[in-house]
PDB file of C-alpha atoms in Angstrom:
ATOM      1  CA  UNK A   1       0.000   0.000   0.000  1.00 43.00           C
ATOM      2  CA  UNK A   2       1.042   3.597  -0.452  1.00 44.00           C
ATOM      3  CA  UNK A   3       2.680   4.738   2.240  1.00 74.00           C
ATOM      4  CA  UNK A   4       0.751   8.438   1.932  1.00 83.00           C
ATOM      5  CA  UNK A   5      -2.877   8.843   3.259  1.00 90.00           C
ATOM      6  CA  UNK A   6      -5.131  10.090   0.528  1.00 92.00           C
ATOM      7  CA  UNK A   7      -5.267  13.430   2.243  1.00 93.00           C
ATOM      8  CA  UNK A   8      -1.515  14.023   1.787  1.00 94.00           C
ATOM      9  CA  UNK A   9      -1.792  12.846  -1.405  1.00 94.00           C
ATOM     10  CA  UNK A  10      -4.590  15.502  -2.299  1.00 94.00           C
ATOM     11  CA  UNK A  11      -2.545  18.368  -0.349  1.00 94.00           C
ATOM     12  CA  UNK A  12       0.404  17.271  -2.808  1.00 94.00           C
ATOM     13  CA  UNK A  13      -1.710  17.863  -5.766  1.00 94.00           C
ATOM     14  CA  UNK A  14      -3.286  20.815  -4.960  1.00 95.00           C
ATOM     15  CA  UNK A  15      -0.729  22.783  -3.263  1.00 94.00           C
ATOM     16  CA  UNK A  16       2.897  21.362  -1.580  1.00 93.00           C
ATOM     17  CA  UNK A  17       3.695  19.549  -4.773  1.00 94.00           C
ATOM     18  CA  UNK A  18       1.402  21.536  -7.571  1.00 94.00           C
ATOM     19  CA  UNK A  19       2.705  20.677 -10.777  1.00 94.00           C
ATOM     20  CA  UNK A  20       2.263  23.936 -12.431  1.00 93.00           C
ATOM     21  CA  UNK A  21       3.355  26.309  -9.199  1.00 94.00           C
ATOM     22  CA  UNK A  22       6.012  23.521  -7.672  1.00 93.00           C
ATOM     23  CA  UNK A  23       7.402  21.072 -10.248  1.00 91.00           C
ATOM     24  CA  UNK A  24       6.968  23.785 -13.139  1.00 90.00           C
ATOM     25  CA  UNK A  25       5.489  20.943 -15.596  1.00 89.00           C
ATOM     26  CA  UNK A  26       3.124  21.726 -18.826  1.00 88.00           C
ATOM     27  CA  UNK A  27       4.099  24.981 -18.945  1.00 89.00           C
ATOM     28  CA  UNK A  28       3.927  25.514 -22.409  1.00 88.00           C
ATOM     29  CA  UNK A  29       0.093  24.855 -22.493  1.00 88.00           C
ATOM     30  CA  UNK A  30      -0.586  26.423 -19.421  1.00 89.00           C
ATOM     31  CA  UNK A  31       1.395  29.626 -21.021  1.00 89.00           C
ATOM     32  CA  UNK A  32      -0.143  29.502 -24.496  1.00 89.00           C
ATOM     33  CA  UNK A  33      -3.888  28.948 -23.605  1.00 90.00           C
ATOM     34  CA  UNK A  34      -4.567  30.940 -20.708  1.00 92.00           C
ATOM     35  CA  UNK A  35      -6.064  33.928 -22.838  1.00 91.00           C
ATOM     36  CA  UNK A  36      -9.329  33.198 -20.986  1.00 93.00           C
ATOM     37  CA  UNK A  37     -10.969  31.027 -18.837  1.00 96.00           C
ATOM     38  CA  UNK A  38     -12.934  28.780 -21.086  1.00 96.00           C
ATOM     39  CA  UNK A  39      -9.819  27.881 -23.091  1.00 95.00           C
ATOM     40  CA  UNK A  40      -7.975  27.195 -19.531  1.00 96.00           C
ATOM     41  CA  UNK A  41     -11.172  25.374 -18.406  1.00 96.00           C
ATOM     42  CA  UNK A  42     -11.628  23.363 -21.363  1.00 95.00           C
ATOM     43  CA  UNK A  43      -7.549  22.324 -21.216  1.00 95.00           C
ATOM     44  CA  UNK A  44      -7.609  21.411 -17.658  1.00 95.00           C
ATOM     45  CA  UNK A  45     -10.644  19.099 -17.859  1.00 96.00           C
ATOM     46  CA  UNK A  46      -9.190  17.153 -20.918  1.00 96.00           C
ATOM     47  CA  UNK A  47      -5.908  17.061 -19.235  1.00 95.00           C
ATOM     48  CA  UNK A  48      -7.230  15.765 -15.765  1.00 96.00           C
ATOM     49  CA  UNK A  49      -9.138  12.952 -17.878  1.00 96.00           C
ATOM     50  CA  UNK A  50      -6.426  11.670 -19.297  1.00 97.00           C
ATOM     51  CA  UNK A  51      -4.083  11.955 -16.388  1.00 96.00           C
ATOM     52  CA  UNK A  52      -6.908  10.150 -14.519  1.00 97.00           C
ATOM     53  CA  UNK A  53      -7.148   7.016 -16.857  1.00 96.00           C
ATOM     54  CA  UNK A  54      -3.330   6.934 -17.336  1.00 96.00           C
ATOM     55  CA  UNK A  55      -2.870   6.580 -13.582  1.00 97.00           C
ATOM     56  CA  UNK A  56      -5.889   4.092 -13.323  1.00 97.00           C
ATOM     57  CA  UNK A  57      -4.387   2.173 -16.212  1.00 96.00           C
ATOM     58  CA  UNK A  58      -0.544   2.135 -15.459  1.00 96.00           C
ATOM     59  CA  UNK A  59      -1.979   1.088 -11.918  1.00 95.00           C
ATOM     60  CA  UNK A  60      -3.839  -1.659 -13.141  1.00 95.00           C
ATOM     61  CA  UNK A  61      -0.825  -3.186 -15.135  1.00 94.00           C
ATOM     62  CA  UNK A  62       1.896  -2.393 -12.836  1.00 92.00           C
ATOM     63  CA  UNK A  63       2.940  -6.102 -11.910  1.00 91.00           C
ATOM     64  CA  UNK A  64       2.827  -7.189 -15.635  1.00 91.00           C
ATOM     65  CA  UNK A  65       5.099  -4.802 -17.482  1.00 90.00           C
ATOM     66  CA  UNK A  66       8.450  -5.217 -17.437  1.00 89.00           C
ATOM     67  CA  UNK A  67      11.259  -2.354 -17.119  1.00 86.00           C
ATOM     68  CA  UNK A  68      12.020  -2.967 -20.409  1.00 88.00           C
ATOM     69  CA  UNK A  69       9.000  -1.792 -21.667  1.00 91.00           C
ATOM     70  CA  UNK A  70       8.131   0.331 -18.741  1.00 90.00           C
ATOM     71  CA  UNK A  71       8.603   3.897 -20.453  1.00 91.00           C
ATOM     72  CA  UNK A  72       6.781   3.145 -24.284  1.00 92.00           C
ATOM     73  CA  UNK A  73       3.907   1.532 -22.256  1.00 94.00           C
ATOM     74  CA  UNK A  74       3.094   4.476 -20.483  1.00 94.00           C
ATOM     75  CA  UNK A  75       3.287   6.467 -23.326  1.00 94.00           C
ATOM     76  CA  UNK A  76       0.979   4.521 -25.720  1.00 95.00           C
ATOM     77  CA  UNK A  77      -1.955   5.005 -22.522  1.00 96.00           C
ATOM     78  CA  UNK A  78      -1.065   8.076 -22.307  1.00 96.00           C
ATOM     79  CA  UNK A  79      -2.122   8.544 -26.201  1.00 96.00           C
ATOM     80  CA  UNK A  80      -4.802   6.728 -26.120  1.00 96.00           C
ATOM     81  CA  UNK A  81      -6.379   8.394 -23.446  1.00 97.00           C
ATOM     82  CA  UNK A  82      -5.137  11.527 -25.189  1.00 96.00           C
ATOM     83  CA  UNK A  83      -6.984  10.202 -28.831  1.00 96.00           C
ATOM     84  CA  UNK A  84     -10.459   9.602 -26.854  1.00 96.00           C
ATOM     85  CA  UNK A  85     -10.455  13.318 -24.765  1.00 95.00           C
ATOM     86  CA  UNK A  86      -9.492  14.773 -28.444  1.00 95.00           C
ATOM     87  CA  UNK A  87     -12.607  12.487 -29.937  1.00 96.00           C
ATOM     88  CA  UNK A  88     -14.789  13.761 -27.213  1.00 96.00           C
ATOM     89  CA  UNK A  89     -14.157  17.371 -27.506  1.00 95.00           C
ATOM     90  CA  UNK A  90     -14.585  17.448 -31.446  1.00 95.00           C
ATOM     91  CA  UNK A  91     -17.579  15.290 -30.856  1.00 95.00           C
ATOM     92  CA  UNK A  92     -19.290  17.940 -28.110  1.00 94.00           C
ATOM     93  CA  UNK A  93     -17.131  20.923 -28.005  1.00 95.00           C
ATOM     94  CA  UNK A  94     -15.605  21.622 -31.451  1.00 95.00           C
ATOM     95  CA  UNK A  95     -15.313  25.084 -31.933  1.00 95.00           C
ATOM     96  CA  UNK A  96     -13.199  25.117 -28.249  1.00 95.00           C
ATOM     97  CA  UNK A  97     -11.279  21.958 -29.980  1.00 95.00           C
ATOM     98  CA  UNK A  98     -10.141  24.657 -33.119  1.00 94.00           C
ATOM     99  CA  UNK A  99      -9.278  27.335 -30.185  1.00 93.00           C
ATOM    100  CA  UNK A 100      -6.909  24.876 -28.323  1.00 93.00           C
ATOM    101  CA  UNK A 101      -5.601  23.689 -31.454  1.00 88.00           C
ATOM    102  CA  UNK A 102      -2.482  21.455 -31.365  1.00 90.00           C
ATOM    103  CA  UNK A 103      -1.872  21.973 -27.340  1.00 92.00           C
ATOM    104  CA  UNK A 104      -4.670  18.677 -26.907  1.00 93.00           C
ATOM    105  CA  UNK A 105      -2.599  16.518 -29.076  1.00 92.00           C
ATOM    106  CA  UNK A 106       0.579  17.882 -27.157  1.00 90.00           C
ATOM    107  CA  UNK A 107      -0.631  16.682 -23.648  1.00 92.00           C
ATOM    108  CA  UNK A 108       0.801  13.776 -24.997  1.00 90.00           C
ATOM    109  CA  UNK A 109       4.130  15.034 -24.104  1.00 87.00           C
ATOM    110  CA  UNK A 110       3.068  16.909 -21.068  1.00 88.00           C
ATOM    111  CA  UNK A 111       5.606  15.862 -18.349  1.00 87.00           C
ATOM    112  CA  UNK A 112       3.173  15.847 -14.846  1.00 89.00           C
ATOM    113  CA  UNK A 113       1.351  12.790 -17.072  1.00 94.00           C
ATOM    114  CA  UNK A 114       4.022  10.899 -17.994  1.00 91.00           C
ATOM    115  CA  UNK A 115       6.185  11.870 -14.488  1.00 91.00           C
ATOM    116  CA  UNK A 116       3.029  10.633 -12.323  1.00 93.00           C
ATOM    117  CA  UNK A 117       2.713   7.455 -14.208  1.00 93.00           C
ATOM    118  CA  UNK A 118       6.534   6.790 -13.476  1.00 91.00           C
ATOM    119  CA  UNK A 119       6.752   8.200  -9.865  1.00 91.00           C
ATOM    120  CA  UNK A 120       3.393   6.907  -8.042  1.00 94.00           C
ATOM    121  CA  UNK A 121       1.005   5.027 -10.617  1.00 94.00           C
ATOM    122  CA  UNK A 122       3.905   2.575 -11.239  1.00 93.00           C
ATOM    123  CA  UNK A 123       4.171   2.376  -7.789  1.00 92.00           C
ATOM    124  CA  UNK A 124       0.833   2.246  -5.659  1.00 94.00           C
ATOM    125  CA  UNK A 125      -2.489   0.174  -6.101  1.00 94.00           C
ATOM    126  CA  UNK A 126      -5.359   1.723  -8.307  1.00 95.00           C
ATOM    127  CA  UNK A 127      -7.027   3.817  -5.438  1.00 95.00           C
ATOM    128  CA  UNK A 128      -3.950   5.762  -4.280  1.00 95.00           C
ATOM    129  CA  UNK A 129      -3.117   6.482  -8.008  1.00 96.00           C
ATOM    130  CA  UNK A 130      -6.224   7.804  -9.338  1.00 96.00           C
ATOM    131  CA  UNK A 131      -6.627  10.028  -6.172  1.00 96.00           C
ATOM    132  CA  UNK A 132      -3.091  11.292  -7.017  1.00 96.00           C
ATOM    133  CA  UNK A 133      -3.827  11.707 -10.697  1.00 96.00           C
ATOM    134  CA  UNK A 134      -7.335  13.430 -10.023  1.00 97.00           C
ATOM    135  CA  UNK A 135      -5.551  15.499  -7.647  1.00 96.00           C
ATOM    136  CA  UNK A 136      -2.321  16.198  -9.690  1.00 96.00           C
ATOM    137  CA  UNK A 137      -5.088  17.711 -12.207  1.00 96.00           C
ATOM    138  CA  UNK A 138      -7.437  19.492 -10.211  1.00 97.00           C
ATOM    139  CA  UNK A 139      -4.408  21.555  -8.841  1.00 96.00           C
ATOM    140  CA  UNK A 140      -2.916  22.173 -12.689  1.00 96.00           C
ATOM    141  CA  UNK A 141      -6.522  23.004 -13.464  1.00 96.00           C
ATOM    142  CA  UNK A 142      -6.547  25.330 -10.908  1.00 96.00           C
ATOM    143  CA  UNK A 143      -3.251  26.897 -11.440  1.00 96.00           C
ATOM    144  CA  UNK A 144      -5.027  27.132 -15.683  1.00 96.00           C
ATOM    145  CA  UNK A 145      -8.240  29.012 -14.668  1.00 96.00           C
ATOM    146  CA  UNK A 146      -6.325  31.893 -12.063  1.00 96.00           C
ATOM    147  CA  UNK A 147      -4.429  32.551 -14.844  1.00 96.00           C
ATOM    148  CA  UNK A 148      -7.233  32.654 -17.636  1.00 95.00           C
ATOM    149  CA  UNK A 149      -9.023  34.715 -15.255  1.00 96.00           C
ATOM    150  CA  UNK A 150      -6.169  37.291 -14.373  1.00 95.00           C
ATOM    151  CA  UNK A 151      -4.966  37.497 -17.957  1.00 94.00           C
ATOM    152  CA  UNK A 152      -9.158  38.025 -19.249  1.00 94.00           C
ATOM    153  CA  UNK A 153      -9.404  40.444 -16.642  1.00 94.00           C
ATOM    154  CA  UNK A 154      -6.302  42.300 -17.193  1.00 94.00           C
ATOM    155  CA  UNK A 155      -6.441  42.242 -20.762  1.00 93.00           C
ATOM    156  CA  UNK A 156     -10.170  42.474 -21.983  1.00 93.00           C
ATOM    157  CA  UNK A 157     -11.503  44.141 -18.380  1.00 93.00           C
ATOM    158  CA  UNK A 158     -14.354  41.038 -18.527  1.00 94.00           C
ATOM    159  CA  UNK A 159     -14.162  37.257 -17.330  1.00 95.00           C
ATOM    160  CA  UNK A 160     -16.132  34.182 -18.203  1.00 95.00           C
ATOM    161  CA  UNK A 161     -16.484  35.026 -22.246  1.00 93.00           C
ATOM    162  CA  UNK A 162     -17.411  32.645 -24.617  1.00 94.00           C
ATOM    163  CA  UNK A 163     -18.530  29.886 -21.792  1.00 95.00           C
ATOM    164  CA  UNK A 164     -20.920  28.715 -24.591  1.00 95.00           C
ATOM    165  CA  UNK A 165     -17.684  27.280 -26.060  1.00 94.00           C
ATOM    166  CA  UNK A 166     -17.750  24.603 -23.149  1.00 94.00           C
ATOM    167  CA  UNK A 167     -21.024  24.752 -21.667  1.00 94.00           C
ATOM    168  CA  UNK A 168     -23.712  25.154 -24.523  1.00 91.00           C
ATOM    169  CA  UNK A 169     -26.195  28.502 -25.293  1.00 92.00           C
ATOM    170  CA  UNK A 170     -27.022  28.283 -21.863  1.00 91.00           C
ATOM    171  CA  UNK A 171     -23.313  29.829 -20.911  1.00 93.00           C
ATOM    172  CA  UNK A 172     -24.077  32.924 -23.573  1.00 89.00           C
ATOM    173  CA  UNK A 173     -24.894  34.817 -21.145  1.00 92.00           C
ATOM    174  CA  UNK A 174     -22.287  34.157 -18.010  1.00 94.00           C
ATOM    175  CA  UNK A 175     -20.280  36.899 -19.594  1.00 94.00           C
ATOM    176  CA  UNK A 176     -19.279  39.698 -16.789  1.00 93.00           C
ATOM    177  CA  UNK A 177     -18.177  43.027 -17.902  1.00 92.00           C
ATOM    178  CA  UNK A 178     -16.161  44.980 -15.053  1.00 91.00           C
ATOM    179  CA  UNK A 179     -15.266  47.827 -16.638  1.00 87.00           C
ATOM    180  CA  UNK A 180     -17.427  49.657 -19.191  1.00 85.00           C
ATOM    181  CA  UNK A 181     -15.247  50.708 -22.502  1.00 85.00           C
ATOM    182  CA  UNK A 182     -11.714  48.971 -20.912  1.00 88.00           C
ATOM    183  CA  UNK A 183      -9.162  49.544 -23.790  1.00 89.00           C
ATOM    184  CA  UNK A 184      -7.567  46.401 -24.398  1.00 87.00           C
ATOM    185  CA  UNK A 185      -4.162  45.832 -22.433  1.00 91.00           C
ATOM    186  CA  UNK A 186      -2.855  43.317 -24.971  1.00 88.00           C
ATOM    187  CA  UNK A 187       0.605  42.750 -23.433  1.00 90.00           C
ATOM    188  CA  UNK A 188      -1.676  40.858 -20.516  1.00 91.00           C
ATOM    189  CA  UNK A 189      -3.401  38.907 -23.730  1.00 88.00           C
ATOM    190  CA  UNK A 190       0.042  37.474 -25.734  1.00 88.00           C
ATOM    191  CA  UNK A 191       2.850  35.012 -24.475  1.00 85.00           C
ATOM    192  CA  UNK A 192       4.542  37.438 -22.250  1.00 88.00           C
ATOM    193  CA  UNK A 193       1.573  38.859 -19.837  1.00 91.00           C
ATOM    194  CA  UNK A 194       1.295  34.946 -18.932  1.00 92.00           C
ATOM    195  CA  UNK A 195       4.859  34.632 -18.101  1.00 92.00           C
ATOM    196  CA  UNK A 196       4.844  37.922 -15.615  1.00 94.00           C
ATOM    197  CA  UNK A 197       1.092  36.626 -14.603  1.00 94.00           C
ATOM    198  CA  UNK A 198       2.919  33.194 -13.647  1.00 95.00           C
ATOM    199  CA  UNK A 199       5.941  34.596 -11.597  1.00 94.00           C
ATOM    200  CA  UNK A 200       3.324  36.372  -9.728  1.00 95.00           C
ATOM    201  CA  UNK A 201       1.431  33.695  -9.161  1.00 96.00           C
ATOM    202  CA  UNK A 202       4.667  31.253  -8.018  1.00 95.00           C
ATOM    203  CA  UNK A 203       5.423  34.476  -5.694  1.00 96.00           C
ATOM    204  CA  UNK A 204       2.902  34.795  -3.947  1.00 95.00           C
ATOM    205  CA  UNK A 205       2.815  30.475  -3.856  1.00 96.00           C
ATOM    206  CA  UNK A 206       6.032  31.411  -1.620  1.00 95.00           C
ATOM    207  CA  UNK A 207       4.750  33.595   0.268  1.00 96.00           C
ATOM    208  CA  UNK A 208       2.043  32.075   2.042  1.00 95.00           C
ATOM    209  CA  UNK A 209       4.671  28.841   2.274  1.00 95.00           C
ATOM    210  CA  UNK A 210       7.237  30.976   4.088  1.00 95.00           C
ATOM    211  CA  UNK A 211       4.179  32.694   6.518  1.00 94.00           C
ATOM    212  CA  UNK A 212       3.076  29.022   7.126  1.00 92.00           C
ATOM    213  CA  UNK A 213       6.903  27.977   7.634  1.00 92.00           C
ATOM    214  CA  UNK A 214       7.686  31.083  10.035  1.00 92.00           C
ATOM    215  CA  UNK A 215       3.896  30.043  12.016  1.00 91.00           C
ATOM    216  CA  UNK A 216       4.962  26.768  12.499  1.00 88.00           C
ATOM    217  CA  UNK A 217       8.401  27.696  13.773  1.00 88.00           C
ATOM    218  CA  UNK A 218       7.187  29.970  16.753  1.00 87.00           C
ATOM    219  CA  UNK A 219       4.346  27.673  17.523  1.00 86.00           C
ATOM    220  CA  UNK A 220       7.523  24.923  18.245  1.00 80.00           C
ATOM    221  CA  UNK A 221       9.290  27.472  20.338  1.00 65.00           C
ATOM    222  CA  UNK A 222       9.971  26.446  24.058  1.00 63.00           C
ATOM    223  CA  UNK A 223       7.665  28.580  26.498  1.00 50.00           C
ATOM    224  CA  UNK A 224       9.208  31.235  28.333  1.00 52.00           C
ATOM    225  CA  UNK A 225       9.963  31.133  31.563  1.00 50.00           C
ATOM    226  CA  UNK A 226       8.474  33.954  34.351  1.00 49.00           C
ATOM    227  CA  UNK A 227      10.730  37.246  34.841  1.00 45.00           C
ATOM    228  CA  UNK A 228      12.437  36.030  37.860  1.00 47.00           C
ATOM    229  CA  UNK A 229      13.014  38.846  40.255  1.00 47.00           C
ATOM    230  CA  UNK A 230      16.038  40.004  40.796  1.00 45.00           C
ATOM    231  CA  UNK A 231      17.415  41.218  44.216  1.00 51.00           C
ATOM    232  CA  UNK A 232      19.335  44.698  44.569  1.00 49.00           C
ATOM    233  CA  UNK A 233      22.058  44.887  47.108  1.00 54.00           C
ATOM    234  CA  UNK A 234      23.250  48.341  48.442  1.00 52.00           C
ATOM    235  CA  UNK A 235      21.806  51.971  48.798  1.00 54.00           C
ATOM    236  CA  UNK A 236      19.744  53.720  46.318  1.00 48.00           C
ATOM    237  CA  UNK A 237      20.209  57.092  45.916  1.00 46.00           C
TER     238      UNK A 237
END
């Protein structure tokens, strides 16, 4: 059995070991897509279902693969899963499928998958590993929809455009317009407003960290003793 409980293993995911903020995986699609958050929405989900099935799946066959084949196995789950979530989105959502473009294909070759299978999936029976997996994703999800949300805000002054994408007409109208007439702040909208967006967001990841560190340090600090009183010898004057 894993030697984790499930709640460290969710913790992990979602915060002390978050693949975007901590192990700086997928960046590339997390970077590219995060224009809004339907795009980031619609990546995250199709991400966490395939790293969901991969970890069921390299779970499942753990004890009947050999080292040998160990690494190409993985991958070929890994595309399969990848093949159905890219089926299923041109099936239901295809006009988000022509937004995302190549980065569904590419989660393929999207480290936190592949490193998850290897590191714990390989490793743990099928409960342990699809808590870790739905975990690992929830907290890249996460990590995908701040960012849309900062970067929509930022750029377009609005959030939550073009939900119809993912959720049908009935999302036409979840549009929210904070600022009447924003001019467009399109360094927030292209490649580089994502990268300063990110650093914020791994800054102010190690913030909180070092707050919670410093806590936890004084809490383990011995209690002081009383102010013994001391005794004066000789004349005042």
């Amino acid at each position: 059995m894993s030697e984790k409980s499930l709640s460290d293993i969710s913790l992990d995911g979602l915060w002390n070991n978050n693949p975007a903020l901590v192990q700086l995986l997928g960046l590339c699609p997390l970077l590219a897509v995060t224009g809004s958050v339907v795009n980031a929405l619609g990546l995250g989900l199709a991400t966490m279902m395939v790293l969901v099935g991969s970890n069921f799946s390299v779970s499942l066959i753990r004890n009947h693969v050999s080292d040998a084949v160990r690494l190409p196995a993985f991958v070929m789950i890994i595309a399969s899963f990848v093949t159905v979530a890219e089926l299923v989105m041109q099936a239901f959502t295809y006009e988000l499928y022509e937004v995302l473009g190549i980065f569904i294909p590419l989660i393929v070759t999207n480290c936190a998958i592949l490193g998850r299978a290897d590191a714990f999936a390989c490793k743990n029976p099928i409960l342990p590993s699809v808590v870790d997996g739905f975990m690992m994703a929830m907290g890249f999800t996460v990590v995908l929809v701040i960012l849309g949300a900062m970067r929509e805000i930022i750029g377009q002054g609005v959030v939550f455009s073009n939900m119809d994408l993912l959720f049908g007409p009935s999302a036409a109208h979840w549009k929210i317009e904070l600022i009447s007439g924003y001019p467009d702040f399109l360094f927030a909208i292209l490649p580089p407003g994502a990268f300063v967006a990110m650093g914020l967001l791994i800054a102010g990841k190690n913030i909180i960290d070092a707050r919670i560190k410093r806590r936890a340090e004084a809490q383990k600090l011995p209690v002081q003793a009383g102010a013994k009183r001391a005794r004066v010898t000789g004349k005042i004057s």
